CSV table of C-alpha atoms in Angstrom, one decimal:
chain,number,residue,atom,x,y,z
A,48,UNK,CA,65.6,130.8,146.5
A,49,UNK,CA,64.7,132.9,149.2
A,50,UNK,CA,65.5,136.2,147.8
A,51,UNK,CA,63.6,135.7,144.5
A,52,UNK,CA,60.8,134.3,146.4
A,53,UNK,CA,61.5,137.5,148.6
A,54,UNK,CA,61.4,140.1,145.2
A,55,UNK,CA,58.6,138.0,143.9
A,56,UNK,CA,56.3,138.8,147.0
A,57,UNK,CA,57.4,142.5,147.6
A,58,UNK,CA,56.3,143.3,144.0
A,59,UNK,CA,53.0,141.6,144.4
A,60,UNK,CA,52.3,143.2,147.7
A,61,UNK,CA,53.6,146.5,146.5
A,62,UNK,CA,51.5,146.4,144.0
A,63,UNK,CA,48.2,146.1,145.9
A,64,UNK,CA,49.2,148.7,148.7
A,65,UNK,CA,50.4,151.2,146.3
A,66,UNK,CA,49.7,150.3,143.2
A,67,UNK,CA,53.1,150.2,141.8
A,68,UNK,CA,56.4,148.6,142.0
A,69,UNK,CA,58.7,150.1,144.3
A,70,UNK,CA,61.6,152.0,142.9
A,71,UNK,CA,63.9,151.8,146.6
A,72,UNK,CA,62.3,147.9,146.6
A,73,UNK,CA,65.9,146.5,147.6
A,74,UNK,CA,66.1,149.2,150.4
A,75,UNK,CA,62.8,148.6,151.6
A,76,UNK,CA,63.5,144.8,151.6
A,77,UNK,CA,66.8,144.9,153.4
A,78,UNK,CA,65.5,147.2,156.3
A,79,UNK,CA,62.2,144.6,156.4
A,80,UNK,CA,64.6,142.1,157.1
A,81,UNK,CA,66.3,143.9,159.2
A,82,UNK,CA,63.6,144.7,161.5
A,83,UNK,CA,62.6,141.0,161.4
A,84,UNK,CA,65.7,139.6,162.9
A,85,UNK,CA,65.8,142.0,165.4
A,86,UNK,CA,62.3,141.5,166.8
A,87,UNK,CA,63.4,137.9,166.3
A,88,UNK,CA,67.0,138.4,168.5
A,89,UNK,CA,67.9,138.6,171.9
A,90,UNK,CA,66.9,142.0,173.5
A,91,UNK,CA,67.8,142.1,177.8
A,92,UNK,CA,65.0,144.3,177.6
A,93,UNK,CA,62.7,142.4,177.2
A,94,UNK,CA,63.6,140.7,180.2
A,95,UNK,CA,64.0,144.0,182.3
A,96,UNK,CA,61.5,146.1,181.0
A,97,UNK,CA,61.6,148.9,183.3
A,98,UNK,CA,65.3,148.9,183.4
A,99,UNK,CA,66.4,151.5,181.3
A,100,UNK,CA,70.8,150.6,181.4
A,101,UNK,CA,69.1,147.1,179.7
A,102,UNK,CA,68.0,149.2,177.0
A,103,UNK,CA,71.0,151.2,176.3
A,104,UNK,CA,73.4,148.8,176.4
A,105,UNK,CA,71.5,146.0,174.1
A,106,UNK,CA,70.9,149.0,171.5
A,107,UNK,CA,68.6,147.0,170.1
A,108,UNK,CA,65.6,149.8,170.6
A,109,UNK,CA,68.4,152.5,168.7
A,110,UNK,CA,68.9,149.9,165.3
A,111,UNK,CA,65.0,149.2,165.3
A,112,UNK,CA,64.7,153.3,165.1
A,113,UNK,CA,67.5,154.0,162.6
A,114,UNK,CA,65.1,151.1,160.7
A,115,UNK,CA,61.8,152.6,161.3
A,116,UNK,CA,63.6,155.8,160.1
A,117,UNK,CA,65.1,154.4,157.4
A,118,UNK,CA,61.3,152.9,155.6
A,119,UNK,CA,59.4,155.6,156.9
A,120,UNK,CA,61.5,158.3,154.6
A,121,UNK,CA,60.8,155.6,151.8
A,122,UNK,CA,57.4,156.0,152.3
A,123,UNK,CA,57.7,159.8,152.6
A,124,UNK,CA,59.0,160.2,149.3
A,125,UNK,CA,56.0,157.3,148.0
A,126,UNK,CA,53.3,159.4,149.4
A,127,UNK,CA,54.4,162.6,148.6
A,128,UNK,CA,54.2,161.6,145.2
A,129,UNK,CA,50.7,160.1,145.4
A,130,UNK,CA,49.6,163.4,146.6
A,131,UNK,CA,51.6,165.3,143.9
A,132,UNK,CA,50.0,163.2,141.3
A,133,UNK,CA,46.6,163.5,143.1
A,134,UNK,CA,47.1,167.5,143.2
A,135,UNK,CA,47.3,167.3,139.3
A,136,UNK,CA,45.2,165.2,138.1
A,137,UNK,CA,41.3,164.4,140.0
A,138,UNK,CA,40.8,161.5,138.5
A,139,UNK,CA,44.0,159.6,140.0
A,140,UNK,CA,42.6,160.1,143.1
A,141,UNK,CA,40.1,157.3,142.5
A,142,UNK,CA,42.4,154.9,142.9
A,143,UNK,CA,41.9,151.3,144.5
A,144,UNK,CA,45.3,150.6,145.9
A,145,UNK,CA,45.4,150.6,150.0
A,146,UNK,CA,47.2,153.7,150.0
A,147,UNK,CA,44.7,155.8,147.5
A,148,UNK,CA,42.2,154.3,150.6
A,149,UNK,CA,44.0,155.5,153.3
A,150,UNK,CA,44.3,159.0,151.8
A,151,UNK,CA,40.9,159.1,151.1
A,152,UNK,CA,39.8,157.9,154.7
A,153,UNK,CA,42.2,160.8,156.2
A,154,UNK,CA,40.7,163.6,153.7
A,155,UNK,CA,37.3,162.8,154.8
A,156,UNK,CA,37.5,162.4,158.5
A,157,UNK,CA,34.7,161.1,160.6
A,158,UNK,CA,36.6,158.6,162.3
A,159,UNK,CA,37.5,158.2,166.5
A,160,UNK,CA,41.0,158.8,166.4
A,161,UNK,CA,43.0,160.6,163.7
A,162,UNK,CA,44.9,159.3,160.7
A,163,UNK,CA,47.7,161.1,160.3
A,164,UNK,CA,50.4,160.5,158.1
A,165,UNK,CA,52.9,158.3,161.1
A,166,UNK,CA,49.8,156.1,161.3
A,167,UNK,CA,49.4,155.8,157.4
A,168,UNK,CA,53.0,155.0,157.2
A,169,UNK,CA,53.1,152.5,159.9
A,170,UNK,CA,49.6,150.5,158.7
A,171,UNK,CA,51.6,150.0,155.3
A,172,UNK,CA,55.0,148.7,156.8
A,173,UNK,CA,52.9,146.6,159.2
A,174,UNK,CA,50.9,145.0,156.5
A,175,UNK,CA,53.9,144.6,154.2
A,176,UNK,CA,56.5,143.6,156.5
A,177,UNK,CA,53.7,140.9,158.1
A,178,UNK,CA,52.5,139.9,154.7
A,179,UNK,CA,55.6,139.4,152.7
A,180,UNK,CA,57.2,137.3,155.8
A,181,UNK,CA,55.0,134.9,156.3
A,182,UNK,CA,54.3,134.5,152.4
A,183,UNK,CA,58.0,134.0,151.6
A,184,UNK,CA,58.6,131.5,154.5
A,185,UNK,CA,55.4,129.3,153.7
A,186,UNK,CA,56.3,129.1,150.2
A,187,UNK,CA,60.1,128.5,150.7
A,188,UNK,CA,58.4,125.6,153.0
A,189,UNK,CA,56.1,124.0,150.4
A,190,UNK,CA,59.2,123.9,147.6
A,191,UNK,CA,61.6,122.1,150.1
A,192,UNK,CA,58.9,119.5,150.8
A,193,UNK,CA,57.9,119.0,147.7
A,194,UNK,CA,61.6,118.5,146.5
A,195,UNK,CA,62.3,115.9,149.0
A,196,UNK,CA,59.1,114.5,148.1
A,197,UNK,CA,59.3,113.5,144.8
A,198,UNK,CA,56.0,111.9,143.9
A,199,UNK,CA,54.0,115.0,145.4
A,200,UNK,CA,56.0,117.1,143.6
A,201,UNK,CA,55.3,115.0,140.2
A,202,UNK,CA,51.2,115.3,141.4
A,203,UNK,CA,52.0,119.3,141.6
A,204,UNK,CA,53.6,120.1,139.0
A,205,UNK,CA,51.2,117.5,136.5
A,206,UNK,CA,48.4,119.8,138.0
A,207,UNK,CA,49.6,123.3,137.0
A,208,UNK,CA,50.9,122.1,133.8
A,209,UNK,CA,47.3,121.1,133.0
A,210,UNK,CA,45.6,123.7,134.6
A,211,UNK,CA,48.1,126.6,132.4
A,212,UNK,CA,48.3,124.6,129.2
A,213,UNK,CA,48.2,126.7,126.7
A,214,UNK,CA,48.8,129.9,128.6
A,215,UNK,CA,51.2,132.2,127.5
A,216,UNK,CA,51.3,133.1,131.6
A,217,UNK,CA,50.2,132.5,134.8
A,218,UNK,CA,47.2,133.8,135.5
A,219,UNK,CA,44.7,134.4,138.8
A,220,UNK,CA,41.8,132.5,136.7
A,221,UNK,CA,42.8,129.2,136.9
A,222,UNK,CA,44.1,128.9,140.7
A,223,UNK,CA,40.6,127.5,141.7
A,224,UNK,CA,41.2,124.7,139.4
A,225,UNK,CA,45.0,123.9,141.6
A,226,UNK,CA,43.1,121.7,143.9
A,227,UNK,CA,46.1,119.5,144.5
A,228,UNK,CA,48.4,122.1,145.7
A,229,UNK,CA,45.9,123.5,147.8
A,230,UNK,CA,46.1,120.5,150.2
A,231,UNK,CA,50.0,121.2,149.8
A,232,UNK,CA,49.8,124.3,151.3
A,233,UNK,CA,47.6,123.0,154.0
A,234,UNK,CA,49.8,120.7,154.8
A,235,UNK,CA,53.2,122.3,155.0
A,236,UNK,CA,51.5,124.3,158.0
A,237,UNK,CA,52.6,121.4,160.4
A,238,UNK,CA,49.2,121.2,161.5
A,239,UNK,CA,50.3,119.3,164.8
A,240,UNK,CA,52.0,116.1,165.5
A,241,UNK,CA,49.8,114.4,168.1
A,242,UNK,CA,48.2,110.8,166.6
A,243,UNK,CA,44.7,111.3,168.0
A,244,UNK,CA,44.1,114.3,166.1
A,245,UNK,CA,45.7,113.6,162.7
A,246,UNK,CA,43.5,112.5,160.2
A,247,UNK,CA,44.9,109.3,158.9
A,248,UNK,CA,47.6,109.3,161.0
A,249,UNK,CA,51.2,109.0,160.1
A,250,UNK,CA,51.4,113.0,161.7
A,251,UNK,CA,55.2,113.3,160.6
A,252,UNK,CA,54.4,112.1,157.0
A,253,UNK,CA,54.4,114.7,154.3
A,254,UNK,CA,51.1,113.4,152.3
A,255,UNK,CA,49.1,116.5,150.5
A,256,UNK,CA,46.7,113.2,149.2
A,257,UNK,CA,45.3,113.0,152.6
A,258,UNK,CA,43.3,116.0,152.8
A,259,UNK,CA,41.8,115.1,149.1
A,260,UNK,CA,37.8,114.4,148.7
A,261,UNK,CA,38.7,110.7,149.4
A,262,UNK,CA,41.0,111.3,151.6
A,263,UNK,CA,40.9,110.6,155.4
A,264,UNK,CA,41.1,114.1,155.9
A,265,UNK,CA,38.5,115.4,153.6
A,266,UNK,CA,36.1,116.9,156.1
A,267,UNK,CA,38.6,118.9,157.9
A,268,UNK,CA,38.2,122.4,158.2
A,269,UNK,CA,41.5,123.8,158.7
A,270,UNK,CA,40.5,127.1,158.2
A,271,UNK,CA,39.4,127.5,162.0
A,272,UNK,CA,36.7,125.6,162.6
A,273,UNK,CA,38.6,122.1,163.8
A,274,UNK,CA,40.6,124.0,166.4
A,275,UNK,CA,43.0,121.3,167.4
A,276,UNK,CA,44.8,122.1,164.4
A,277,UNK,CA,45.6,125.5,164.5
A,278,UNK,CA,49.1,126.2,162.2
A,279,UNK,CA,52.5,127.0,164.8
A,280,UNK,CA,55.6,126.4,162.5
A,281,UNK,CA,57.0,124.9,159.4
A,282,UNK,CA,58.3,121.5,160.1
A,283,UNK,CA,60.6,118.9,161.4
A,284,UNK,CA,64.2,118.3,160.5
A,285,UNK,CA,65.2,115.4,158.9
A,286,UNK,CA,68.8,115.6,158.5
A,287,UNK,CA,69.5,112.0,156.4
A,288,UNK,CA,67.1,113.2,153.5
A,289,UNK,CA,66.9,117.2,153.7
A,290,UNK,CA,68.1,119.9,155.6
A,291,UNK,CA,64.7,120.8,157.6
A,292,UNK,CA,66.3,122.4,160.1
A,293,UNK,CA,64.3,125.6,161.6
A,294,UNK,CA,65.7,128.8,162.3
A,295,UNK,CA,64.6,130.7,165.6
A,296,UNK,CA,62.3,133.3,164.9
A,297,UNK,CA,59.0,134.9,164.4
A,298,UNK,CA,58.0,133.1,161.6
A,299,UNK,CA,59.9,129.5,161.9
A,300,UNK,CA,62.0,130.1,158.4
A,301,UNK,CA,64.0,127.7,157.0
A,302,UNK,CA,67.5,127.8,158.5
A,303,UNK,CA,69.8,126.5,155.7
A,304,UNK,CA,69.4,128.4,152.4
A,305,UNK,CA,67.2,126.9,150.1
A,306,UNK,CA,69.2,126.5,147.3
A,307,UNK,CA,67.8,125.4,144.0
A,308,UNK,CA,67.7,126.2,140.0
A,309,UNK,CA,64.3,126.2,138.8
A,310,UNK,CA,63.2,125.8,135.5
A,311,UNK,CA,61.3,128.5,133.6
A,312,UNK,CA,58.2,127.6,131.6
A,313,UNK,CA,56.5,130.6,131.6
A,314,UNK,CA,58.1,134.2,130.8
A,315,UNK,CA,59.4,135.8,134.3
A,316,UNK,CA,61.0,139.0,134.5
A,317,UNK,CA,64.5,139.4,136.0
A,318,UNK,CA,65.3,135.6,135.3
């Protein structure tokens, strides 16, 4: 499940940074996660900074370069072409993607520091690397709840088969009407576990209906304004019902495989 949540995320944040699917996608993801489980490993140098035989011998600074390396070329070859393209015909330039932006911003100048092309390549792995992470794990969290939870997952899936009815796909039009899942999301975050601040109690309960507009919940602002309950991982394990056991990490994934066969009612290319 993970690696087609994985694909499914890449393309769509691909897509908005460059405007286009990427043709070295499975390279780009490999080295992503690459460079995740090593900023997620054991380096002794981060425990002696200043030593430099801690560095050498982890070789944990020479894999992250030979990564870095690896997704900048990528992106060598991505913006090369962009500017090939650009070079021939004007109008392409006016693109809306992140990277048409980015070029744009370098060509014109006028900023405090310079934008050179290590900068450009490194805002694009940052935002992808950061984007398609945490995406993939919160998702890969909200399907494992929901399948141990069988009545939320009956609520769910009633809702987008009403809100898509009809459809011959999925489109962005109708999300606002996925009210329902929207308090799934909010709480697969893990909000906190402490009674006092958990609307409605029951903190260890997975129960989307509580943050509903008659819900005990209903006025909380879990965007930032109610502080206490800022988001910090993906859940508890509950070994007699689910695997929920939590992987150490950056981004608290899933540490068993999530393993599942869905069924398609929509069109979905490369199932």
């Amino acid at each position: 499940m993970r690696a087609a949540l994985s694909s499914l995320v890449s393309d769509s944040t691909v897509r908005a940074v460059m405007g286009d699917r990427c043709k070295h996608r499975e390279a780009f993801l490999r080295e992503n996660e690459r460079t995740i489980e090593l900023a997620s490993g054991f380096n002794p140098a981060d425990l002696w900074p200043s030593s430099r035989l801690a560095g050498w011998l982890s070789g944990a600074v020479r894999r992250a370069e030979k990564c870095r390396d690896t997704v900048f070329g990528i992106l060598d070859g991505i913006i090369q072409e962009r500017l090939e393209r650009t070079a021939e015909d004007a109008a392409a330039a006016a693109g809306d993607d992140l990277l048409d932006g980015l070029l744009r911003i370098q060509e014109g100048g006028g900023l405090q520091f310079p934008l050179d092309m290590e900068a450009i390549k490194a805002v694009i792995f940052d935002i992808f690397s950061a984007g398609s992470e945490t995406s993939v794990t919160t998702l890969e969290w909200v399907i494992a709840e929901l399948v141990r939870n069988p009545n939320a997952m009956k609520k769910a899936t009633a809702e987008v088969r009403r809100a898509f009815a009809g459809a011959g796909a999925v489109s962005e039009g109708a999300l606002g009407e996925l009210r329902y899942l929207q308090h799934v999301l909010v709480n697969v975050w893990a909000l906190g576990r402490d009674e006092r601040y958990w609307p409605g109690g029951s903190p260890e309960e997975f129960r989307p209906e509580r943050f509903e507009d008659d819900g005990p919940a209903a006025g909380v602002d879990f965007r930032g304004a109610n502080f206490e309950l800022l988001p910090f991982g993906g859940g508890r394990a509950d070994p007699s019902e689910f695997d929920m056991s939590v992987a150490f990490g950056l981004s608290g994934r899933r540490k068993a495989s999530l393993l599942l066969r869905p069924t398609l009612r929509f069109p979905v290319p490369g199932f």
